[in-house]
PDB file of C-alpha atoms in Angstrom:
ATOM      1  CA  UNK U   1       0.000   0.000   0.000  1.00 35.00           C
ATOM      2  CA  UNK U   2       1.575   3.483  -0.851  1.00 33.00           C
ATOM      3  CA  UNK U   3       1.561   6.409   1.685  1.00 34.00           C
ATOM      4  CA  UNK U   4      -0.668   7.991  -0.349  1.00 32.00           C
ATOM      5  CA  UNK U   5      -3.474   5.257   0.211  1.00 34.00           C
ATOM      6  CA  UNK U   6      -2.633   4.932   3.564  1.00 34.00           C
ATOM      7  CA  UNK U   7      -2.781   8.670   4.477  1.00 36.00           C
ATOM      8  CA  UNK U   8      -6.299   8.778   2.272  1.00 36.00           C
ATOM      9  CA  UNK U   9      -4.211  11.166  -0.086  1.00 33.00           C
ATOM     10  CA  UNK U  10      -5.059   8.612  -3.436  1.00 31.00           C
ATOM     11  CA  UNK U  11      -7.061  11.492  -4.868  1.00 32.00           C
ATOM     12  CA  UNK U  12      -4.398  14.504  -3.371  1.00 31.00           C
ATOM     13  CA  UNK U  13      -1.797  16.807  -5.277  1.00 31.00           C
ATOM     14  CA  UNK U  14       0.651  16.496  -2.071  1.00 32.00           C
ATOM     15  CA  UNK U  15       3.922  18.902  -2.156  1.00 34.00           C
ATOM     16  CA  UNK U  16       6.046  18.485   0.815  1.00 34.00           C
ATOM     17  CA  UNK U  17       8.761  20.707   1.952  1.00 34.00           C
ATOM     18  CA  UNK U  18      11.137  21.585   4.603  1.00 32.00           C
ATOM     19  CA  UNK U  19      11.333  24.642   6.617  1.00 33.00           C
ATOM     20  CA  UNK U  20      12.661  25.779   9.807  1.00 34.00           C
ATOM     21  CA  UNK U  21      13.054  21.896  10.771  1.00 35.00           C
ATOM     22  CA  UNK U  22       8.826  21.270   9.789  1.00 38.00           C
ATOM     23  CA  UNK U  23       8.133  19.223   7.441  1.00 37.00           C
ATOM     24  CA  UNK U  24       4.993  21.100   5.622  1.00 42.00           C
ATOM     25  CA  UNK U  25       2.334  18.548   3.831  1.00 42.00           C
ATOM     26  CA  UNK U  26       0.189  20.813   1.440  1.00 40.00           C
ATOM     27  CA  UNK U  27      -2.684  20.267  -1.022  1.00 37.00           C
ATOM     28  CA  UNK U  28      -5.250  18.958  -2.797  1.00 35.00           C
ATOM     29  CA  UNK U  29      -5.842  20.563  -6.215  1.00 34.00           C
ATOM     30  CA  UNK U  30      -8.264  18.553  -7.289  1.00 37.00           C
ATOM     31  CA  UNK U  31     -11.293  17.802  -5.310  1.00 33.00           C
ATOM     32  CA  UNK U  32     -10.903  21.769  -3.888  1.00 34.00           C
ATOM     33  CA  UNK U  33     -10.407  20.761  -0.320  1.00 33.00           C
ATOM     34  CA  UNK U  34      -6.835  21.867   0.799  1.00 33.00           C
ATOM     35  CA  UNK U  35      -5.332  19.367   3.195  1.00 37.00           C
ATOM     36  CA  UNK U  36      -2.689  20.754   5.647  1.00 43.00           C
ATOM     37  CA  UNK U  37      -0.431  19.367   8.150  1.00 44.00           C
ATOM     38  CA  UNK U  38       2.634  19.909   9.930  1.00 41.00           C
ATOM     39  CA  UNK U  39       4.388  18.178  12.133  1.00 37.00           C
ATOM     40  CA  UNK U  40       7.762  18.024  13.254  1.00 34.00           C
ATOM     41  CA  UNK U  41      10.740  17.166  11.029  1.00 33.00           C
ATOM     42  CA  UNK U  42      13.341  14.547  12.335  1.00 33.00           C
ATOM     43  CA  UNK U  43      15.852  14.832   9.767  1.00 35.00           C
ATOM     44  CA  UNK U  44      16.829  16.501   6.824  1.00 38.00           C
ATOM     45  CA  UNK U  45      15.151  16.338   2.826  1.00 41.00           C
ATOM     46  CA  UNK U  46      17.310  13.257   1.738  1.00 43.00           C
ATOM     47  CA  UNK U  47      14.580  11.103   4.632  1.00 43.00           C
ATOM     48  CA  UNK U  48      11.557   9.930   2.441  1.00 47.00           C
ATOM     49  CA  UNK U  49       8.639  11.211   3.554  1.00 44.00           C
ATOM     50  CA  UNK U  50       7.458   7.730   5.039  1.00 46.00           C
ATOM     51  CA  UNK U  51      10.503   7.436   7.197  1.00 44.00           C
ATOM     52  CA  UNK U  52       9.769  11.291   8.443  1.00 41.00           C
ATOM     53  CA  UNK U  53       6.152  10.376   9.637  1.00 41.00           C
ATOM     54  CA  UNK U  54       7.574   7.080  10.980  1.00 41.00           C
ATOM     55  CA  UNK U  55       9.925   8.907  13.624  1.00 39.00           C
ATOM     56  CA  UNK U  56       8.133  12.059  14.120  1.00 38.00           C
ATOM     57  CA  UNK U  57       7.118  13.175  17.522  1.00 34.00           C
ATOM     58  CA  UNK U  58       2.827  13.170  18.366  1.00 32.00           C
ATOM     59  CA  UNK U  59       3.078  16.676  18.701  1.00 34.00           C
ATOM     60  CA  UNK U  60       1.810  19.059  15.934  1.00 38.00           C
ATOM     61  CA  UNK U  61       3.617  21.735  15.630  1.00 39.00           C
ATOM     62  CA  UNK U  62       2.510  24.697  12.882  1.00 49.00           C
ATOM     63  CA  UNK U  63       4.788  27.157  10.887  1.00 63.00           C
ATOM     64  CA  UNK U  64       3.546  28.543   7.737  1.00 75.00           C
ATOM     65  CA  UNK U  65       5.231  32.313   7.841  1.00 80.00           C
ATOM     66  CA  UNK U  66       5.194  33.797   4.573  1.00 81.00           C
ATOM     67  CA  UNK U  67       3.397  31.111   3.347  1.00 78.00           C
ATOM     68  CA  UNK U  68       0.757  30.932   0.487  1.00 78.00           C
ATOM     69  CA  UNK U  69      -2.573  29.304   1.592  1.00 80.00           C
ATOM     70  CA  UNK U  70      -4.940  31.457  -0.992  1.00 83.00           C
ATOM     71  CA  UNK U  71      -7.997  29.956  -0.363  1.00 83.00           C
ATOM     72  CA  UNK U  72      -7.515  26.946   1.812  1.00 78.00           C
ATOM     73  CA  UNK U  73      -9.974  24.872   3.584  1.00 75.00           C
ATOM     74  CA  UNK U  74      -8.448  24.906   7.069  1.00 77.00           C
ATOM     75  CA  UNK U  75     -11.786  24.634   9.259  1.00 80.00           C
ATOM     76  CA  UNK U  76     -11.740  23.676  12.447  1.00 80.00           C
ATOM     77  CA  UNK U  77      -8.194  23.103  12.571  1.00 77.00           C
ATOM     78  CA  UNK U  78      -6.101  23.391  15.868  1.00 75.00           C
ATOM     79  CA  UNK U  79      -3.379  26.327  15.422  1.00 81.00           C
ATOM     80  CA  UNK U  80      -2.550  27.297  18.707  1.00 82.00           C
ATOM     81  CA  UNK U  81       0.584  29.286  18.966  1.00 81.00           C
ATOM     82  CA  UNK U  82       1.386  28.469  15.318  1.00 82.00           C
ATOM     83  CA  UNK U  83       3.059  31.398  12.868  1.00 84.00           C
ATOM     84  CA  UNK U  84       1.576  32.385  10.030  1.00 89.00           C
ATOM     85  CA  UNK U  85       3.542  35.877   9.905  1.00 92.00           C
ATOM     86  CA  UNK U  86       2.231  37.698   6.548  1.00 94.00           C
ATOM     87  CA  UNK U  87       0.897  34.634   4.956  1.00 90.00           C
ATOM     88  CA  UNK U  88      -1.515  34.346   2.230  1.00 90.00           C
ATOM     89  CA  UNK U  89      -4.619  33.286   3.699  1.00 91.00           C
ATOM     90  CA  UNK U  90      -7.024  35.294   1.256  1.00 94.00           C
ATOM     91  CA  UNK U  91     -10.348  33.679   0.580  1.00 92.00           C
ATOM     92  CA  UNK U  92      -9.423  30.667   3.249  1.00 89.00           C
ATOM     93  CA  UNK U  93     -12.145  28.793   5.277  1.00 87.00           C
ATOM     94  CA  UNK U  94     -10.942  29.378   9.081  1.00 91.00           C
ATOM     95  CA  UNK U  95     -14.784  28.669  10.418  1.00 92.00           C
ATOM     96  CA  UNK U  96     -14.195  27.316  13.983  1.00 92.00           C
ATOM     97  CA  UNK U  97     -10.613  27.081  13.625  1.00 89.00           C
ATOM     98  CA  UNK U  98      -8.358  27.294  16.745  1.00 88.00           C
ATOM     99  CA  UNK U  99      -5.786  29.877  16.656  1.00 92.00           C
ATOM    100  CA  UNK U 100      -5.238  30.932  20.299  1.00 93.00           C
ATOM    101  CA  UNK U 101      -1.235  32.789  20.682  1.00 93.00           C
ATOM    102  CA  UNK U 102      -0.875  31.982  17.353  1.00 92.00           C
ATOM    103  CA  UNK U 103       1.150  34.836  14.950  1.00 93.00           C
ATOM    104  CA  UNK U 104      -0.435  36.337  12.064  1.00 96.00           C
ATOM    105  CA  UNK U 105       1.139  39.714  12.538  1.00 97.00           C
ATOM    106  CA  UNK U 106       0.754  41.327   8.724  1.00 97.00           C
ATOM    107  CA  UNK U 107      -0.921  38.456   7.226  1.00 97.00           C
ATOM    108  CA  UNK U 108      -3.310  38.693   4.292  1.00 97.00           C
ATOM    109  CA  UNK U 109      -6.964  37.079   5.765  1.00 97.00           C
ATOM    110  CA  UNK U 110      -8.958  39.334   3.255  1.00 97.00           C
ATOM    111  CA  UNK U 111     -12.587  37.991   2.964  1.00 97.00           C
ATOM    112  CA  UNK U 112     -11.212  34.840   4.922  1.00 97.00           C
ATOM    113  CA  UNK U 113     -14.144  33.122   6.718  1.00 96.00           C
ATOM    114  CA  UNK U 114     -13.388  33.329  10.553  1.00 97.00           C
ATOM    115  CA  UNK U 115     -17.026  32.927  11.621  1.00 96.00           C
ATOM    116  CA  UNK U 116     -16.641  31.666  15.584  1.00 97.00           C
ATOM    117  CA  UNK U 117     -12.892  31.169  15.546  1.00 97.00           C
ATOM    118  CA  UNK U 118     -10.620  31.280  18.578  1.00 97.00           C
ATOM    119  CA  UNK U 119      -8.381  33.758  17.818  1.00 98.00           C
ATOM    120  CA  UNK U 120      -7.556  34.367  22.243  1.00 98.00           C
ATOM    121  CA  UNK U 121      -4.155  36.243  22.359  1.00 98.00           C
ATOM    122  CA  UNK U 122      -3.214  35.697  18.861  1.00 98.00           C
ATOM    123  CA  UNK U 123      -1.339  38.421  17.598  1.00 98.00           C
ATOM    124  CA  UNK U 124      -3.074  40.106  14.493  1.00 98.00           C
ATOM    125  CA  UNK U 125      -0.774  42.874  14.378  1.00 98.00           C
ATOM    126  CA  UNK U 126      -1.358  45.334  11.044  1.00 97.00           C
ATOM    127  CA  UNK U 127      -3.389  42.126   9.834  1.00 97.00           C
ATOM    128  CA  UNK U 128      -5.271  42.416   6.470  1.00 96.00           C
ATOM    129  CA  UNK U 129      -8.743  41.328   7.350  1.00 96.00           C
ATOM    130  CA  UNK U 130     -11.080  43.114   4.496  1.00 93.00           C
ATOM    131  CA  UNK U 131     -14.140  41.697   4.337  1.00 96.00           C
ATOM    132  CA  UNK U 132     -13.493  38.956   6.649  1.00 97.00           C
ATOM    133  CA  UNK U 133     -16.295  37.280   8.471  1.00 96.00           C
ATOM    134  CA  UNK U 134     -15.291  37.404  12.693  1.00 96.00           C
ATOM    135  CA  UNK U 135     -19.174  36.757  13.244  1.00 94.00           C
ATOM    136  CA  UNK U 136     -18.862  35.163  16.946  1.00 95.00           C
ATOM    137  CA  UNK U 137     -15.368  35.138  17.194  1.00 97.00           C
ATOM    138  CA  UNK U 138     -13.385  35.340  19.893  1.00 98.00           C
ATOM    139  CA  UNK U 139     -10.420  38.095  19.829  1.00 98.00           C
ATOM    140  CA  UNK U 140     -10.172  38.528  23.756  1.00 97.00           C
ATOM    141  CA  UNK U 141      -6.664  40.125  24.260  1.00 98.00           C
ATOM    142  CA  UNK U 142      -5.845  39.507  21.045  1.00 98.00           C
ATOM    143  CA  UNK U 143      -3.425  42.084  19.431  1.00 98.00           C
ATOM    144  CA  UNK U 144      -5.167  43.721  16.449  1.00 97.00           C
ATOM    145  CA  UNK U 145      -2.923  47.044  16.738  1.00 97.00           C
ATOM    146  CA  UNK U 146      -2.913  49.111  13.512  1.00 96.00           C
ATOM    147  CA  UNK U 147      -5.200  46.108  11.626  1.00 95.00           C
ATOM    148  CA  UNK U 148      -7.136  47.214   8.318  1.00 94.00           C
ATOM    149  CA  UNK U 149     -11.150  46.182   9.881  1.00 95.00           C
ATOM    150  CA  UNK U 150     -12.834  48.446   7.856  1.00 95.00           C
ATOM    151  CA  UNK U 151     -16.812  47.895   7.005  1.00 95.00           C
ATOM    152  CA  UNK U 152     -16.529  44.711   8.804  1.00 95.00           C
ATOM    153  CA  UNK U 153     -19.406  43.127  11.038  1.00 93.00           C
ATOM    154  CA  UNK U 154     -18.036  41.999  14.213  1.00 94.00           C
ATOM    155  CA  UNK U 155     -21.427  41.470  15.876  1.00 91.00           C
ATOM    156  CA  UNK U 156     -21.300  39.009  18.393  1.00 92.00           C
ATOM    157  CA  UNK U 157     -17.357  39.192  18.299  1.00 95.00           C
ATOM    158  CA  UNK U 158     -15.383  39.041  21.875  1.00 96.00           C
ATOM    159  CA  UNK U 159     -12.992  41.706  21.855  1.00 96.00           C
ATOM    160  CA  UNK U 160     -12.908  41.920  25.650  1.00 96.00           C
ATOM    161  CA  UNK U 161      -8.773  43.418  26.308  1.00 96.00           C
ATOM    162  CA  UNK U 162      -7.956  43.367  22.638  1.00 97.00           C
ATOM    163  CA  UNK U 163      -5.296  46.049  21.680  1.00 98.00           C
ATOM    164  CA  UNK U 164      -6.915  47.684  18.324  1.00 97.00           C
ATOM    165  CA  UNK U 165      -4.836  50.891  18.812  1.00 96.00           C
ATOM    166  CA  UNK U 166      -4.412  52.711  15.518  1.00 96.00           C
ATOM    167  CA  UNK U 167      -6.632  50.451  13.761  1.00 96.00           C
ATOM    168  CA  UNK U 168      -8.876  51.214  11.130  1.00 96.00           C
ATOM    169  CA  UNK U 169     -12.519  50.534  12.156  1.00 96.00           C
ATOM    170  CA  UNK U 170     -14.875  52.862  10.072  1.00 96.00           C
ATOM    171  CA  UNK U 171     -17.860  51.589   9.722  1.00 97.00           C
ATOM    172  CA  UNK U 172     -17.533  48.824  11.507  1.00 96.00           C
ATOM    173  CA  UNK U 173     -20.607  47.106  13.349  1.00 96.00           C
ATOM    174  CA  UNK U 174     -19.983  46.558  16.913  1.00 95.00           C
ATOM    175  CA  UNK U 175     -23.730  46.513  18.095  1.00 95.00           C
ATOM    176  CA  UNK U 176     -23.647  44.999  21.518  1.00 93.00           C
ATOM    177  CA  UNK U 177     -19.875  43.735  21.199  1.00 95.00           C
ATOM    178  CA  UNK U 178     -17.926  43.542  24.568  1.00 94.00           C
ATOM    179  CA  UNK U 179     -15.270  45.571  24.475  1.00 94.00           C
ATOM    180  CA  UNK U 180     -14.377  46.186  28.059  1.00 93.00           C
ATOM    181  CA  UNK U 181     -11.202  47.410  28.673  1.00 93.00           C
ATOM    182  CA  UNK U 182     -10.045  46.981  24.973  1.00 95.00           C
ATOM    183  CA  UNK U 183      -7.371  49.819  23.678  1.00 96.00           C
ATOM    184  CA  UNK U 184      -8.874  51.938  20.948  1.00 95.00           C
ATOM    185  CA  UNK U 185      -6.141  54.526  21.488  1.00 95.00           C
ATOM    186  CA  UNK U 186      -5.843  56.765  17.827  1.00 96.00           C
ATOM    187  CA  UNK U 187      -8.003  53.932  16.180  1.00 96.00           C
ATOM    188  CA  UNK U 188     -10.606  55.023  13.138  1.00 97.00           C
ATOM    189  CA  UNK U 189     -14.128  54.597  14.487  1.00 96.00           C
ATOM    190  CA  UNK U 190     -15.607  56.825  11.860  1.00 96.00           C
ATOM    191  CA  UNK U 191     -19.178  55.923  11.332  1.00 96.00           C
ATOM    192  CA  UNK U 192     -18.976  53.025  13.536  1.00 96.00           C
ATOM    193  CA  UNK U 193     -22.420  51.430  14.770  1.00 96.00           C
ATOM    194  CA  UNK U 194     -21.579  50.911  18.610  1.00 94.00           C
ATOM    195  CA  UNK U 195     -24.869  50.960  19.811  1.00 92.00           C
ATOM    196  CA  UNK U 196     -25.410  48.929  23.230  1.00 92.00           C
ATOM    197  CA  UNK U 197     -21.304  48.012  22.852  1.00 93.00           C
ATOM    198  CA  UNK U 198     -19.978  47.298  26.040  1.00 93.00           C
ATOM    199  CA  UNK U 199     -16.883  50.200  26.238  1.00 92.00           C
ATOM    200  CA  UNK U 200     -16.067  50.326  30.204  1.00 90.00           C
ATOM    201  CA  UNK U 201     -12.897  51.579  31.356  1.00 90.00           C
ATOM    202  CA  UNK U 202     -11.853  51.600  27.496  1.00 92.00           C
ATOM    203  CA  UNK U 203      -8.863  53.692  25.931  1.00 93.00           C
ATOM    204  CA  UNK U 204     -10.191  55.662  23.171  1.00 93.00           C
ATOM    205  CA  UNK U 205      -7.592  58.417  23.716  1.00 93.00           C
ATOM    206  CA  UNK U 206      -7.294  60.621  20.712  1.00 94.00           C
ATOM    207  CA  UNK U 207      -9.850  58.472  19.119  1.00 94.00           C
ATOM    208  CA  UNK U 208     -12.001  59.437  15.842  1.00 95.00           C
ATOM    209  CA  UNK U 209     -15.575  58.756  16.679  1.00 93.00           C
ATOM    210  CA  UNK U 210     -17.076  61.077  13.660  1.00 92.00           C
ATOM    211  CA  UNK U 211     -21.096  60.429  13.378  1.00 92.00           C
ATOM    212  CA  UNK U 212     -20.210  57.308  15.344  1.00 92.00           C
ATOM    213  CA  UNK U 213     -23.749  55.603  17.001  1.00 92.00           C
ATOM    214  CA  UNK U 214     -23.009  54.927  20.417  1.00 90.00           C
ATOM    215  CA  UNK U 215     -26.514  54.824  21.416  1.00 88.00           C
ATOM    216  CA  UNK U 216     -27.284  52.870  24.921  1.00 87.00           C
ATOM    217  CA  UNK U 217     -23.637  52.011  24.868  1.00 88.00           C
ATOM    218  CA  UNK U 218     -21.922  51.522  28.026  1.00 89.00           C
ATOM    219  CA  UNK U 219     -18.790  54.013  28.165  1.00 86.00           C
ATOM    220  CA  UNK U 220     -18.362  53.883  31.837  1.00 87.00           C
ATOM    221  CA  UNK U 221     -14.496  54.769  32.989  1.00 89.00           C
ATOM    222  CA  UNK U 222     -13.812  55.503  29.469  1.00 89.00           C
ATOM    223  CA  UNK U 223     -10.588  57.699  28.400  1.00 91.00           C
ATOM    224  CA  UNK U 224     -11.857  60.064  25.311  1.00 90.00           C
ATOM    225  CA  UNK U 225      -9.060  62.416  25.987  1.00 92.00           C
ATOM    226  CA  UNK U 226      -8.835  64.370  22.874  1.00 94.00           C
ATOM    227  CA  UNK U 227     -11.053  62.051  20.665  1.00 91.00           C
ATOM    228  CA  UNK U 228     -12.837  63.080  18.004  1.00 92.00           C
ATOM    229  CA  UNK U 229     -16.826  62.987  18.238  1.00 90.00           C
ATOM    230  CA  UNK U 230     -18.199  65.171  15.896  1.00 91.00           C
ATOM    231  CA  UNK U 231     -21.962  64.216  15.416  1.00 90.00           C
ATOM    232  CA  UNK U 232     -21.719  61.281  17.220  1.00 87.00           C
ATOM    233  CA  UNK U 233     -24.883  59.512  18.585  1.00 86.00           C
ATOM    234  CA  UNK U 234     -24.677  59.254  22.236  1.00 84.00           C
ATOM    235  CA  UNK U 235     -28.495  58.907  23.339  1.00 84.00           C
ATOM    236  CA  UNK U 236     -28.610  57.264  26.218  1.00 82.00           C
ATOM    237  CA  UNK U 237     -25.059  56.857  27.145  1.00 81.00           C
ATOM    238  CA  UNK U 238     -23.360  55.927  30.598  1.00 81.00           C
ATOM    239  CA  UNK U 239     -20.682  57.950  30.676  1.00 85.00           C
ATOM    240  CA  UNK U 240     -20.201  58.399  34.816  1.00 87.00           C
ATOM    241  CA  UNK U 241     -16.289  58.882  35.383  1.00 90.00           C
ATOM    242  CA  UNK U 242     -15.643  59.187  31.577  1.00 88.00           C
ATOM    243  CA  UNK U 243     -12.602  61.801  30.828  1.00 92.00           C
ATOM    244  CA  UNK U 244     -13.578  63.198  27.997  1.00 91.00           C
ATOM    245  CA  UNK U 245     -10.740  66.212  28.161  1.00 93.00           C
ATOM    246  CA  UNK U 246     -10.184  68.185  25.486  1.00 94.00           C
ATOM    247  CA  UNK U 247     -12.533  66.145  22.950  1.00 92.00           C
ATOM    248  CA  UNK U 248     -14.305  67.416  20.230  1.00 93.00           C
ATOM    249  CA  UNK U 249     -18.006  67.112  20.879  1.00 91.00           C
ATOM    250  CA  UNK U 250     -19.347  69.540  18.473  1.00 92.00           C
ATOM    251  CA  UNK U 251     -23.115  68.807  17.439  1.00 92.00           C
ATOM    252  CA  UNK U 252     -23.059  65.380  19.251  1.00 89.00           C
ATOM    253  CA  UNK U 253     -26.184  64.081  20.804  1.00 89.00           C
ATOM    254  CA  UNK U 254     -26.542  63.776  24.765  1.00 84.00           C
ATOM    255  CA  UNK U 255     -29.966  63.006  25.003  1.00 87.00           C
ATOM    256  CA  UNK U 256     -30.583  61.330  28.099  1.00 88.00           C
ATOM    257  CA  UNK U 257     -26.676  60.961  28.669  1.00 86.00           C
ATOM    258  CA  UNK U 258     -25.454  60.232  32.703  1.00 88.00           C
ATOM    259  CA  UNK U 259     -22.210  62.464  32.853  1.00 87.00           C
ATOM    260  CA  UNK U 260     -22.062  62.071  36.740  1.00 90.00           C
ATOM    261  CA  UNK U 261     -18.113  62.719  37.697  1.00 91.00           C
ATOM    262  CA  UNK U 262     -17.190  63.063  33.857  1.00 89.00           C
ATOM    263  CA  UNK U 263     -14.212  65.334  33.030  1.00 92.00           C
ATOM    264  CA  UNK U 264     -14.951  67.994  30.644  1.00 91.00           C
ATOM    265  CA  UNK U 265     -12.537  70.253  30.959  1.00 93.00           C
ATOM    266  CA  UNK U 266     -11.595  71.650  27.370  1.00 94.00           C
ATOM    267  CA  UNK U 267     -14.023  70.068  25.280  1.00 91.00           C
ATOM    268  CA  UNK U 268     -15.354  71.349  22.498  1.00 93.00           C
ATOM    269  CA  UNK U 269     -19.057  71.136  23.260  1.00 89.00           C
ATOM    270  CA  UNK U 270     -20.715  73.507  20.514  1.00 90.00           C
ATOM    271  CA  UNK U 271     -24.449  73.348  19.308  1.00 84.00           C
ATOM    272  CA  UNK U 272     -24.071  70.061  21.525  1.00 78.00           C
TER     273      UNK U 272
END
């Protein structure tokens, strides 16, 4: 029986190849599901690939950095702490996939489907994720610093802690997303739906916020030091505590907004 039949890769295009002492199995062309696995390398290219998976260790261990996985049918597959720095995962199925501390600092995940992922702690940093589906998924104190989420809907997302300082959020929907103590510090929230978000004790320091909805949304504790809220919908809003210092609050809406022990001081609060 060849390996092939044995690893129910009969019908695969396999390509194998070494890198940073993993031995990388890769794809299936031809019935359009991409097969991936890794797993640790015991020797050098001149071992046949049967004698590698003969002598390799149980554990799975994951390094595709720089890799190109366009499109790749990688659901539910456990990545945890595995490094994908800036690889290709464009169009890829990620539905349910694990990637908890895993690396995908500037990778491509444009319209990737990450629909109730585990993304806990992974590092996202300046990540590519337009039109990605995060419907459900879970980014708590995951590092999304300077990442392109533009237009995305990340209702139902966890981004409880995550670090999404200088990234680009317009138009984003966060309706009802937890976002407690999550840094938004410089990040893009232009016309961002964060109605009934959950914002306490939040960074949002220097923050744009322009014709943002923030109706019923919890902002309790919440640093707008200098942000930008021009417009903005606030209806409603819990903002006891807030330091809102020096922001720009021209024509925004305060209807029915609690500003108990709030810090105005310097604000711009014309034809509000």
């Amino acid at each position: 029986m060849s390996l092939a039949e044995k690893l129910n890769f009969k019908e695969f295009s396999v390509s194998f190849c070494i890198m940073r002492e993993k031995l990388l199995i890769v794809k299936n062309v031809g019935t359009g599901f991409t097969f991936l696995l890794l797993l640790t390398a015991c020797g050098g290219s001149s071992y046949s690939v049967e004698q590698q998976l003969s002598v390799c260790s149980n554990e799975v261990v994951f390094n595709c950095s720089y890799r190109d996985l366009e499109g790749a049918n990688l659901r539910l597959g456990q990545f945890i702490e595995a490094d994908f720095e800036k690889a290709n995962l464009a169009g890829a199925n990620l539905e349910g996939a694990n990637f908890s501390a895993a690396n995908l600092a500037r990778a491509n995940l444009a319209g990737v489907n990450l629909k109730e992922a585990i993304l806990y702690e992974a590092n996202l940093y300046e990540a590519f994720l337009h039109g990605a589906n995060l419907i459900g998924a879970n980014l708590e104190g995951a590092n999304l610093k300077g990442a392109n989420l533009a237009g995305l809907n990340l209702v139902r997302t966890n981004l409880k802690g995550a670090n999404l300082a200088g990234s680009d959020l317009q138009q984003v929907d966060l309706e009802g997303v937890n976002l407690e103590g999550a840094v938004l510090f410089m990040a893009n929230l232009t016309e961002a739906n964060l109605a009934g978000a959950n914002l306490e004790g939040v960074d949002l320091e220097g923050a744009i916020l322009y014709e943002a909805n923030l109706n019923y949304a919890n902002l309790e504790r919440v640093d707008l030091e200098g942000a930008n809220l021009y417009m903005a919908n606030l209806v409603g809003q819990n903002l006891v505590g807030a330091n809102l210092a020096g922001a720009n609050l021209e024509m925004a809406n305060f209807f029915g907004v609690n500003l108990a022990g709030a810090n105005l001081g310097g604000a711009n609060l014309t034809n509000s």
